[in-house]
CSV table of C-alpha atoms in Angstrom, one decimal:
chain,number,residue,atom,x,y,z
V,1,MET,CA,10.9,-4.1,8.4
V,2,LYS,CA,8.3,-3.4,11.1
V,3,PHE,CA,5.9,-0.4,10.9
V,4,ARG,CA,5.5,1.6,14.1
V,5,ASN,CA,3.6,4.8,13.7
V,6,PRO,CA,0.9,4.7,16.5
V,7,PRO,CA,-2.0,4.5,16.8
V,8,VAL,CA,-2.7,2.9,13.4
V,9,ASN,CA,0.5,3.2,11.2
V,10,SER,CA,-1.0,6.0,9.1
V,11,LEU,CA,1.1,6.9,6.1
V,12,SER,CA,2.0,10.5,7.0
V,13,LEU,CA,4.4,12.5,4.9
V,14,GLU,CA,7.1,11.8,7.5
V,15,PHE,CA,6.4,8.1,7.6
V,16,LEU,CA,6.4,7.8,3.8
V,17,THR,CA,9.7,9.6,3.6
V,18,GLU,CA,11.3,7.4,6.3
V,19,PHE,CA,10.0,4.3,4.6
V,20,VAL,CA,11.6,5.2,1.3
V,21,ILE,CA,14.9,6.1,2.9
V,22,SER,CA,14.9,2.8,4.8
V,23,LEU,CA,14.1,0.8,1.7
V,24,GLU,CA,16.8,2.6,-0.2
V,25,LYS,CA,19.4,1.7,2.4
V,26,LEU,CA,18.4,-2.0,2.2
V,27,GLU,CA,18.6,-1.9,-1.6
V,28,ASN,CA,22.0,-0.4,-1.5
V,29,ASP,CA,23.4,-3.0,0.9
V,30,LYS,CA,24.0,-6.0,-1.3
V,31,THR,CA,23.9,-8.4,1.7
V,32,PHE,CA,20.1,-7.9,1.7
V,33,ARG,CA,18.1,-9.8,-0.9
V,34,GLY,CA,14.6,-9.7,0.5
V,35,VAL,CA,12.5,-7.9,3.1
V,36,ILE,CA,9.4,-9.0,5.1
V,37,LEU,CA,7.0,-6.0,5.6
V,38,THR,CA,4.9,-6.3,8.8
V,39,SER,CA,3.5,-4.3,11.6
V,40,ASP,CA,4.8,-3.7,15.2
V,41,LEU,CA,1.3,-2.6,16.3
V,42,PRO,CA,-1.2,-5.2,17.4
V,43,GLY,CA,-4.3,-5.6,15.2
V,44,ILE,CA,-3.2,-3.1,12.5
V,45,PHE,CA,-0.9,-3.5,9.4
V,46,SER,CA,-1.6,0.0,8.2
V,47,ALA,CA,-4.8,2.1,8.1
V,48,GLY,CA,-3.6,3.8,5.0
V,49,LEU,CA,-2.9,7.4,4.0
V,50,ASP,CA,-3.0,9.9,6.8
V,51,LEU,CA,-6.0,11.9,5.6
V,52,ARG,CA,-4.9,14.9,7.8
V,53,GLU,CA,-2.2,15.5,5.1
V,54,MET,CA,-5.1,16.0,2.6
V,55,TYR,CA,-7.4,18.2,4.6
V,56,GLY,CA,-7.2,21.9,5.4
V,57,ARG,CA,-3.7,22.4,3.9
V,58,ASN,CA,-2.4,24.3,0.9
V,59,PRO,CA,-2.0,22.9,-2.7
V,60,ALA,CA,1.8,22.9,-2.3
V,61,HIS,CA,1.5,20.5,0.7
V,62,TYR,CA,-1.0,18.3,-1.1
V,63,ALA,CA,1.5,18.1,-4.1
V,64,GLU,CA,4.4,17.2,-1.8
V,65,PHE,CA,2.4,14.6,0.0
V,66,TRP,CA,1.1,12.9,-3.2
V,67,LYS,CA,4.6,12.9,-4.7
V,68,ALA,CA,5.7,10.9,-1.6
V,69,VAL,CA,2.8,8.5,-2.1
V,70,GLN,CA,3.8,7.9,-5.7
V,71,GLU,CA,7.4,7.5,-4.7
V,72,LEU,CA,6.6,4.8,-2.1
V,73,TRP,CA,4.5,2.9,-4.6
V,74,LEU,CA,7.2,3.1,-7.4
V,75,ARG,CA,10.0,2.1,-5.0
V,76,LEU,CA,8.2,-0.9,-3.6
V,77,TYR,CA,6.6,-2.0,-6.9
V,78,MET,CA,9.8,-2.0,-8.8
V,79,SER,CA,12.2,-3.0,-6.0
V,80,LYS,CA,14.9,-5.5,-6.8
V,81,LEU,CA,14.4,-7.0,-3.3
V,82,MET,CA,12.0,-9.9,-2.8
V,83,LEU,CA,9.2,-8.4,-0.8
V,84,VAL,CA,6.8,-10.4,1.4
V,85,SER,CA,3.9,-8.7,3.2
V,86,ALA,CA,3.1,-10.4,6.5
V,87,ILE,CA,-0.3,-8.8,7.0
V,88,ASN,CA,-0.8,-9.1,10.8
V,89,GLY,CA,-3.7,-6.7,11.1
V,90,ALA,CA,-6.3,-4.5,9.3
V,91,SER,CA,-5.0,-3.2,6.0
V,92,PRO,CA,-7.4,-0.9,4.2
V,93,ALA,CA,-6.6,1.6,1.4
V,94,GLY,CA,-2.9,2.6,1.7
V,95,GLY,CA,-2.2,-0.5,3.8
V,96,CYS,CA,-3.5,-2.6,0.9
V,97,LEU,CA,-1.4,-0.5,-1.5
V,98,ILE,CA,1.8,-1.6,0.4
V,99,ALA,CA,0.6,-5.2,0.3
V,100,LEU,CA,-0.2,-5.1,-3.4
V,101,THR,CA,3.3,-4.1,-4.3
V,102,SER,CA,4.8,-7.2,-2.6
V,103,ASP,CA,5.8,-10.3,-4.4
V,104,TYR,CA,3.9,-12.4,-2.0
V,105,ARG,CA,1.1,-11.6,0.6
V,106,ILE,CA,0.4,-13.7,3.7
V,107,MET,CA,-2.5,-12.7,5.9
V,108,ALA,CA,-3.2,-13.7,9.5
V,109,ASP,CA,-6.4,-15.7,9.9
V,110,ASN,CA,-8.4,-13.3,12.1
V,111,PRO,CA,-11.9,-12.4,11.0
V,112,LYS,CA,-11.5,-8.9,12.5
V,113,TYR,CA,-8.7,-8.1,10.0
V,114,ILE,CA,-9.7,-6.7,6.6
V,115,ILE,CA,-7.9,-5.7,3.4
V,116,GLY,CA,-9.0,-3.8,0.4
V,117,LEU,CA,-9.2,-0.4,-1.4
V,118,ASN,CA,-12.1,1.4,0.3
V,119,GLU,CA,-11.4,4.9,-1.1
V,120,SER,CA,-14.9,5.3,-2.6
V,121,LEU,CA,-16.5,5.1,0.8
V,122,LEU,CA,-14.6,8.2,1.8
V,123,GLY,CA,-15.7,10.1,-1.2
V,124,ILE,CA,-12.3,9.8,-2.9
V,125,ILE,CA,-10.9,7.4,-5.6
V,126,ALA,CA,-7.9,5.2,-6.0
V,127,PRO,CA,-5.3,6.6,-8.4
V,128,PHE,CA,-5.1,5.0,-11.8
V,129,TRP,CA,-1.8,3.3,-11.1
V,130,LEU,CA,-3.2,1.7,-7.9
V,131,LYS,CA,-6.2,0.6,-9.9
V,132,ASP,CA,-3.9,-1.0,-12.5
V,133,THR,CA,-2.0,-2.8,-9.7
V,134,PHE,CA,-5.4,-4.1,-8.3
V,135,VAL,CA,-6.5,-5.3,-11.8
V,136,ASN,CA,-3.1,-7.0,-12.3
V,137,THR,CA,-3.7,-8.8,-9.0
V,138,ILE,CA,-7.3,-9.9,-9.0
V,139,GLY,CA,-8.6,-9.3,-12.6
V,140,HIS,CA,-10.7,-6.6,-14.2
V,141,ARG,CA,-14.2,-7.6,-13.1
V,142,ALA,CA,-13.4,-8.3,-9.5
V,143,ALA,CA,-11.4,-5.1,-9.2
V,144,GLU,CA,-14.1,-3.0,-10.8
V,145,ARG,CA,-16.7,-4.3,-8.3
V,146,ALA,CA,-14.4,-4.0,-5.3
V,147,LEU,CA,-13.3,-0.4,-6.2
V,148,GLN,CA,-16.8,0.9,-6.8
V,149,LEU,CA,-18.2,-0.6,-3.6
V,150,GLY,CA,-15.1,0.1,-1.6
V,151,MET,CA,-15.0,-3.5,-0.5
V,152,LEU,CA,-12.9,-4.6,2.5
V,153,PHE,CA,-12.3,-8.4,2.6
V,154,PRO,CA,-11.8,-10.6,5.7
V,155,PRO,CA,-9.0,-13.1,5.3
V,156,ALA,CA,-11.0,-16.0,3.7
V,157,GLU,CA,-12.6,-13.7,1.1
V,158,ALA,CA,-9.3,-11.9,0.4
V,159,LEU,CA,-7.7,-15.3,-0.3
V,160,LYS,CA,-10.7,-16.4,-2.5
V,161,VAL,CA,-10.6,-13.2,-4.6
V,162,GLY,CA,-6.8,-13.2,-4.8
V,163,VAL,CA,-5.9,-10.1,-2.8
V,164,VAL,CA,-3.7,-12.3,-0.7
V,165,ASP,CA,-1.8,-15.5,-1.6
V,166,GLU,CA,-2.1,-17.3,1.7
V,167,VAL,CA,-3.9,-17.2,5.0
V,168,VAL,CA,-2.2,-18.7,8.1
V,169,PRO,CA,-2.8,-18.8,11.9
V,170,GLU,CA,-1.6,-15.5,13.4
V,171,ASP,CA,1.1,-17.1,15.5
V,172,GLN,CA,2.6,-18.7,12.3
V,173,ILE,CA,2.7,-15.6,10.0
V,174,HIS,CA,6.3,-14.7,10.5
V,175,SER,CA,7.7,-18.2,10.3
V,176,LYS,CA,5.6,-18.7,7.1
V,177,ALA,CA,6.9,-15.4,5.7
V,178,ARG,CA,10.5,-16.6,6.3
V,179,SER,CA,9.9,-20.0,4.6
V,180,VAL,CA,8.3,-18.2,1.6
V,181,MET,CA,11.2,-15.9,1.4
V,182,ALA,CA,13.6,-18.8,1.3
V,183,GLN,CA,11.7,-20.4,-1.5
V,184,TRP,CA,11.8,-17.3,-3.7
V,185,LEU,CA,15.5,-16.6,-2.8
V,186,ALA,CA,16.4,-20.1,-4.1
V,187,ILE,CA,15.9,-18.6,-7.6
V,188,PRO,CA,19.0,-16.7,-9.0
V,189,ASP,CA,18.5,-13.0,-8.3
V,190,HIS,CA,19.2,-11.8,-11.8
V,191,SER,CA,16.5,-14.0,-13.4
V,192,ARG,CA,13.9,-13.3,-10.7
V,193,GLN,CA,14.6,-9.5,-10.9
V,194,LEU,CA,14.4,-9.4,-14.7
V,195,THR,CA,11.2,-11.4,-14.7
V,196,LYS,CA,9.7,-9.1,-12.1
V,197,SER,CA,10.7,-6.0,-14.1
V,198,MET,CA,9.3,-7.6,-17.3
V,199,MET,CA,5.9,-8.2,-15.6
V,200,ARG,CA,5.6,-4.8,-13.9
V,201,LYS,CA,7.5,-2.2,-16.0
V,202,ALA,CA,4.6,-1.2,-18.2
V,203,THR,CA,2.4,-0.5,-15.2
V,204,ALA,CA,5.1,1.6,-13.5
V,205,ASP,CA,6.1,3.4,-16.7
V,206,LYS,CA,2.5,4.6,-17.1
V,207,LEU,CA,2.8,6.6,-13.8
V,208,ILE,CA,6.4,7.7,-14.5
V,209,LYS,CA,5.3,9.3,-17.8
V,210,GLN,CA,2.3,11.0,-16.1
V,211,ARG,CA,3.7,11.8,-12.7
V,212,GLU,CA,3.2,15.6,-12.7
V,213,ALA,CA,-0.2,15.3,-14.3
V,214,ASP,CA,-1.3,12.8,-11.7
V,215,ILE,CA,-0.1,15.1,-8.9
V,216,GLN,CA,-2.0,18.1,-10.4
V,217,ASN,CA,-5.2,16.0,-10.9
V,218,VAL,CA,-5.1,14.8,-7.2
V,219,VAL,CA,-4.3,18.4,-5.9
V,220,SER,CA,-7.2,19.7,-8.0
V,221,PHE,CA,-9.5,16.9,-6.9
V,222,ILE,CA,-8.9,17.1,-3.1
V,223,SER,CA,-8.9,20.9,-3.1
V,224,GLN,CA,-12.6,20.9,-4.1
V,225,ASP,CA,-15.0,22.1,-1.4
V,226,SER,CA,-17.1,19.0,-1.7
V,227,ILE,CA,-14.1,16.7,-1.1
V,228,GLN,CA,-12.8,18.8,1.7
V,229,LYS,CA,-16.2,18.6,3.3
V,230,SER,CA,-16.3,14.8,2.9
V,231,LEU,CA,-12.8,14.5,4.5
V,232,HIS,CA,-13.9,16.8,7.3
V,233,VAL,CA,-16.9,14.6,8.1
V,234,TYR,CA,-14.8,11.4,8.0
V,235,LEU,CA,-12.0,12.9,10.2
V,236,LYS,CA,-14.6,14.1,12.7
V,237,LYS,CA,-16.2,10.6,12.9
V,238,LEU,CA,-12.7,9.1,13.3
V,239,LYS,CA,-11.9,11.5,16.2
V,240,GLN,CA,-15.2,10.7,17.9
V,241,LYS,CA,-14.6,7.0,17.5
V,242,ARG,CA,-11.1,7.2,19.0
V,243,GLY,CA,-12.3,9.6,21.7
């Protein structure tokens, strides 16, 4: 599955909705057992959430958008499909969210590419369920430091801290993803899927039980004047940078 939402594969409401529909189609077709997630845009895996969905809109829109973000995470995190992220570009924030839900993460060895949860730098915070996923992946202390500082790791550091499982030359990333997929699919589906569920269910259930409260918390948080001002400043900088 290749992401193509120029210029930077931002996770807009439309993109999130289409992503979930596409994933659902693949899951319902029993001929598919695994999916490689990658980008069709050079130099970018996904720049993360489309912050324009969180700025200058009404609370109902924020709620709809956040529900779609939750849905994507839940669908990917608990998918019965074997998911490999072939990270062939920069992957901050929501891009890292997608990668963290995968069963295996391979990153292209290019020092310009970065990955991590940098929400704190934008004046916002990662939701508790994404924090939990990060802790499950790299451990409590490393996650605490990375989240507070909004750290973005180049490939070698991402590998060292455990954000990714492997770093390979860029021209080998897709062949490596296919060979990893073959290795995982050599395991009987039922035992692999049950093990995955056993490892991840408690983290997913935490969100499922608190979905509405999480939406209301986020809507309340991003509706604050101070947060809207932070987003305004960041989006203005982004526009100037692109311009």
